[in-house]
Each structure stands twice: as structure tokens, then as C-alpha cells.
Amino acid sequence: MTHQGKKIVVTGGATIIGAAVARSFIDGGAQVAIWDIDARGGAAAAARLGPAASFAPVDITRDDDVMAAAGDFAGADGCIDVLVNLACSYLDDGLATSRADWLSALNVNLVSAARAADLLLPFLAARPGGSIINFTSISAKVAQPGRWVYPASKAAMVQLTRSMAMDLAPQGIRVNSVSPGWTWSSVMDTMTGGDRAKTDGIAAPLHLTGRTADPAEVAAVVSFLASPAASCVTGADVAADGGYSAMGPERTDQLMAQLAR
Ligand SMILES: NC(=O)c1ccc[n+]([C@@H]2O[C@H](COP(=O)([O-])OP(=O)(O)OC[C@H]3O[C@@H](n4cnc5c(N)ncnc54)[C@H](O)[C@@H]3O)[C@@H](O)[C@H]2O)c1
């Protein structure tokens, strides 16, 4: 997908999925700014991505951080073409989640995406082709044991995407979301000690593809949504989930056949 000459911000770009998104844009000819609270991880990711990548230490819950980084990245021409709201918090203790933790996680996962859209609007509207991609999740549409905050934040993000798409359309800005299924990530890497085969084995029955997605596969969907090829797509939530959301509780079991046994 070509993104020649575009300036693209990826929040949360310090880890595996965010870096893959940045890579897909850079391969298309873009300059990418990684904004992350993880200064060491973000700087390392940008160094691996090469000269088309830059890193700014940004806490997305702080408007002044976002404004300063946006001004620096936009530079003299005052343009940022694409904002990818990917940073997230997995802070979630289900029923027992404290008010402070609820507000903290929603601040990262939801409120900061809305604030970033507002703060970056002059830059995104500065030239044609502006676009925002919000990261949602399969968790937006199903209940998961012991998780209340993260799924609620992602479900709200699906709706926020529609609201953003409606109100930013007059400025020519398209807004879409991508909902990954299980995708090889830093959390999985850490929890399994890098055992991708084990992760795939647990993911297999949940996905028609029988495995976790590769971060590059999710990044390809993000890249498409941000590209001119998706010029008539706005307000959409696109599943990049290996068929997770296509399956119901029966999964692929032939339960009717069991009635005849
Ligand atoms: N991993 C999966 O299987 C999966 C599935 C569905 C959706 N997703 C979504 O994909 C995205 C990436 O997920 P991941 O598993 O790679 O997450 P991750 O935790 O590895 O990365 C999230 C990044 O956000 C950054 N971040 C957190 N708070 C921040 C703040 N206040 N300011 C700036 N940066 C901040 C973190 O430092 C980190 O680099 C998320 O939006 C997640 O909801 C992931």
C-alpha cells in the first residue's frame, strides 16, 4: 500500500503490534512518529525501524504531551495525515476493579483517543486524505471471565469510531477501527516465554484460521484503511480476527449430527 510522503502517528508503537503497524507504513513510503509512554521501548523500536521512524515520549493522557509532539512532528507544513490510536491499558480486575483503575484504563483506551482526535484535528485537516484508525478488539463483542474494563473500553471505541466518522467527515477525514483477534504480541511473548506454537495451540479452536494472527497481518488491514484504496470506507469496524467473530458458541462442532447418534 502506498503512503508515499505521508506523516503518520502511531500511539503505543513501542511494542510488537505497534511496531508492525509502523513498519507497514514505512514500507509504503511514510514517515512514522511513535508516541509511547515507554521511553526505552519506543526509542528501541524507532531505531529498529530506521530513519523514517522517530520516537517521542508521550503520555497520551496528557494533552500537553500530545500537543508538543504533534507540533514537532507536523513541522513547518503543519500536516499529520494519519493518526493510529493503538496504545492501550490492560488494567482490569473485573468486578473488583477500583474506581481509580476504571478511570485510569478508560483514560488510556478511550478518552485519549477522543482527545487526540480533537488536538490533532488542525493537522489532520491540513491536506486531503486525513484518516484515523482506532484499535478495538474481539473483546468488544463478547464477555470474557474476569474482564470488565478492557472489553467495555473497546466496545465504546467501536461507537466512538462512528461518532468521529460522522463529525470529521466534513473536514474530509475518514475514521475506522480495526478489531484484531488473538495477535502475537508482547503480552503473549512474555506470558509464554516466546512460545508461539503454544499460543497458536490455545488460539486454534477460537479462530477459523486455527492460529494467532501475525502482527504484520493486522498491520496490513490498518495500512489499507489509511490508504486511498479505502476512500469510501468510514465509520466501519473491520475484523482482523481470523474468523473469531464469525463463529458462535458451537464453534466448528457438528452438534446437530450428535442428535442422530
Ligand atoms: N494482543 C492481542 O492479541 C490484541 C487483540 C485485540 C486487540 N488488541 C489491541 O491491539 C493494540 C496493541 O495491543 P498489544 O497487545 O500490542 O498491547 P501492548 O501492551 O503490548 O502495547 C500497548 C502500548 O501502549 C503503550 N501505552 C500504554 N499507556 C500509554 C500512555 N498513557 N501513553 C502512551 N502510550 C501508552 C504501552 O507502553 C505499550 O507500548 C491495543 O489497542 C489492543 O487493545 C490486541
XYZ file of N, CA and C and ligand atoms in Angstrom, residues 12-18 35-38 58-61 85-90 108 135-138 150 154 180-188, ligand 1:
155
model
N 1.432 4.070 21.121
C 1.664 2.701 21.600
C 2.542 1.891 20.662
N 3.395 2.586 19.921
C 4.209 1.891 18.912
C 5.456 1.220 19.450
N 5.619 1.186 20.776
C 6.866 0.645 21.337
C 6.924 -0.874 21.306
N 5.767 -1.530 21.212
C 5.797 -2.999 21.300
C 5.475 -3.638 19.950
N 5.232 -4.955 19.975
C 5.270 -5.748 18.735
C 4.222 -5.307 17.705
N 2.960 -5.186 18.143
C 1.908 -4.865 17.162
C 2.080 -3.431 16.642
N 2.342 -2.504 17.545
C 2.534 -1.113 17.128
C 3.716 -0.953 16.187
N 4.567 7.394 19.342
C 4.328 8.088 20.612
C 3.996 7.037 21.661
N 4.832 6.977 22.696
C 4.601 5.945 23.710
C 5.129 6.438 25.043
N 4.518 5.940 26.108
C 4.967 6.285 27.461
C 6.222 5.510 27.827
N 6.486 4.435 27.092
C 7.659 3.583 27.333
C 8.837 4.149 26.529
N 5.556 10.222 24.886
C 4.260 10.886 25.037
C 3.376 10.039 25.947
N 2.852 10.676 26.973
C 1.780 10.052 27.754
C 0.488 10.560 27.124
N -0.252 9.662 26.477
C -1.418 10.124 25.707
C -2.542 10.651 26.591
N -2.432 10.443 27.898
C -3.443 11.016 28.793
C -3.139 12.477 29.134
N -4.685 5.208 16.794
C -4.864 5.116 18.243
C -4.740 3.667 18.665
N -3.527 3.260 18.979
C -3.236 1.845 19.281
C -2.854 1.617 20.732
N -2.330 2.638 21.419
C -1.901 2.457 22.815
C -3.051 1.942 23.661
N -2.732 1.075 24.597
C -3.803 0.537 25.443
C -3.300 0.195 26.825
N -4.266 0.059 27.729
C -4.005 -0.449 29.071
C -4.820 -1.719 29.247
N -4.179 -2.749 29.833
C -4.897 -3.989 30.143
C -5.303 -4.031 31.615
N -6.798 5.893 29.143
C -5.860 5.477 28.092
C -6.622 4.941 26.876
N -7.879 1.264 17.409
C -7.766 -0.165 17.701
C -8.869 -0.580 18.669
N -9.670 -1.513 18.225
C -10.677 -2.105 19.103
C -10.265 -3.569 19.308
N -11.209 -4.493 19.436
C -10.824 -5.867 19.763
C -12.029 -6.784 19.642
N -11.758 -8.078 19.467
C -12.834 -9.067 19.608
C -13.492 -8.943 20.984
N -11.507 -3.635 30.124
C -10.944 -3.647 28.764
C -12.031 -3.874 27.707
N -13.198 -1.175 24.759
C -13.097 -1.471 23.322
C -14.468 -1.365 22.642
N -8.724 -6.702 16.065
C -7.951 -7.938 15.949
C -8.515 -9.046 16.832
N -8.247 -10.289 16.415
C -8.396 -11.430 17.319
C -7.063 -11.620 18.026
N -6.803 -12.841 18.473
C -5.513 -13.087 19.134
C -4.395 -12.809 18.138
N -3.514 -11.908 18.513
C -2.413 -11.491 17.641
C -1.118 -11.589 18.427
N -0.098 -12.163 17.813
C 1.175 -12.340 18.526
C 1.660 -10.974 19.020
N 1.868 -10.889 20.332
C 2.082 -9.581 20.966
C 3.068 -9.701 22.119
N 3.427 -8.563 22.668
C 4.374 -8.544 23.784
C 3.828 -9.312 24.988
N 2.525 -9.148 25.246
C 1.921 -9.848 26.390
C 2.053 -11.365 26.211
N 1.728 -11.844 25.018
C 1.821 -13.292 24.753
C 3.266 -13.765 24.791
N -2.605 -8.628 21.525
C -3.750 -9.015 21.007
O -3.981 -10.206 20.751
C -4.821 -7.972 20.737
C -6.099 -8.414 20.381
C -7.071 -7.469 20.098
C -6.766 -6.120 20.153
N -5.521 -5.713 20.520
C -5.256 -4.280 20.552
O -4.047 -4.030 19.853
C -3.382 -2.917 20.439
C -1.963 -3.331 20.820
O -2.058 -4.377 21.775
P -0.740 -5.022 22.404
O -1.146 -6.331 22.968
O 0.358 -4.928 21.434
O -0.506 -4.026 23.639
P 0.849 -3.667 24.414
O 0.507 -3.543 25.868
O 1.972 -4.577 24.033
O 1.184 -2.235 23.812
C 0.462 -1.111 24.199
C 1.396 0.080 24.182
O 0.679 1.216 24.684
C 1.599 1.959 25.460
N 0.874 2.819 26.407
C 0.160 2.461 27.499
N -0.292 3.546 28.134
C 0.149 4.634 27.450
C 0.030 6.030 27.622
N -0.639 6.561 28.666
N 0.615 6.846 26.716
C 1.306 6.329 25.670
N 1.462 5.004 25.459
C 0.900 4.162 26.341
C 2.444 0.910 26.180
O 3.655 1.448 26.680
C 2.649 -0.102 25.061
O 3.805 0.171 24.304
C -4.230 -2.498 21.638
O -5.067 -1.426 21.292
C -5.037 -3.732 21.953
O -6.258 -3.421 22.581
C -4.554 -6.611 20.825
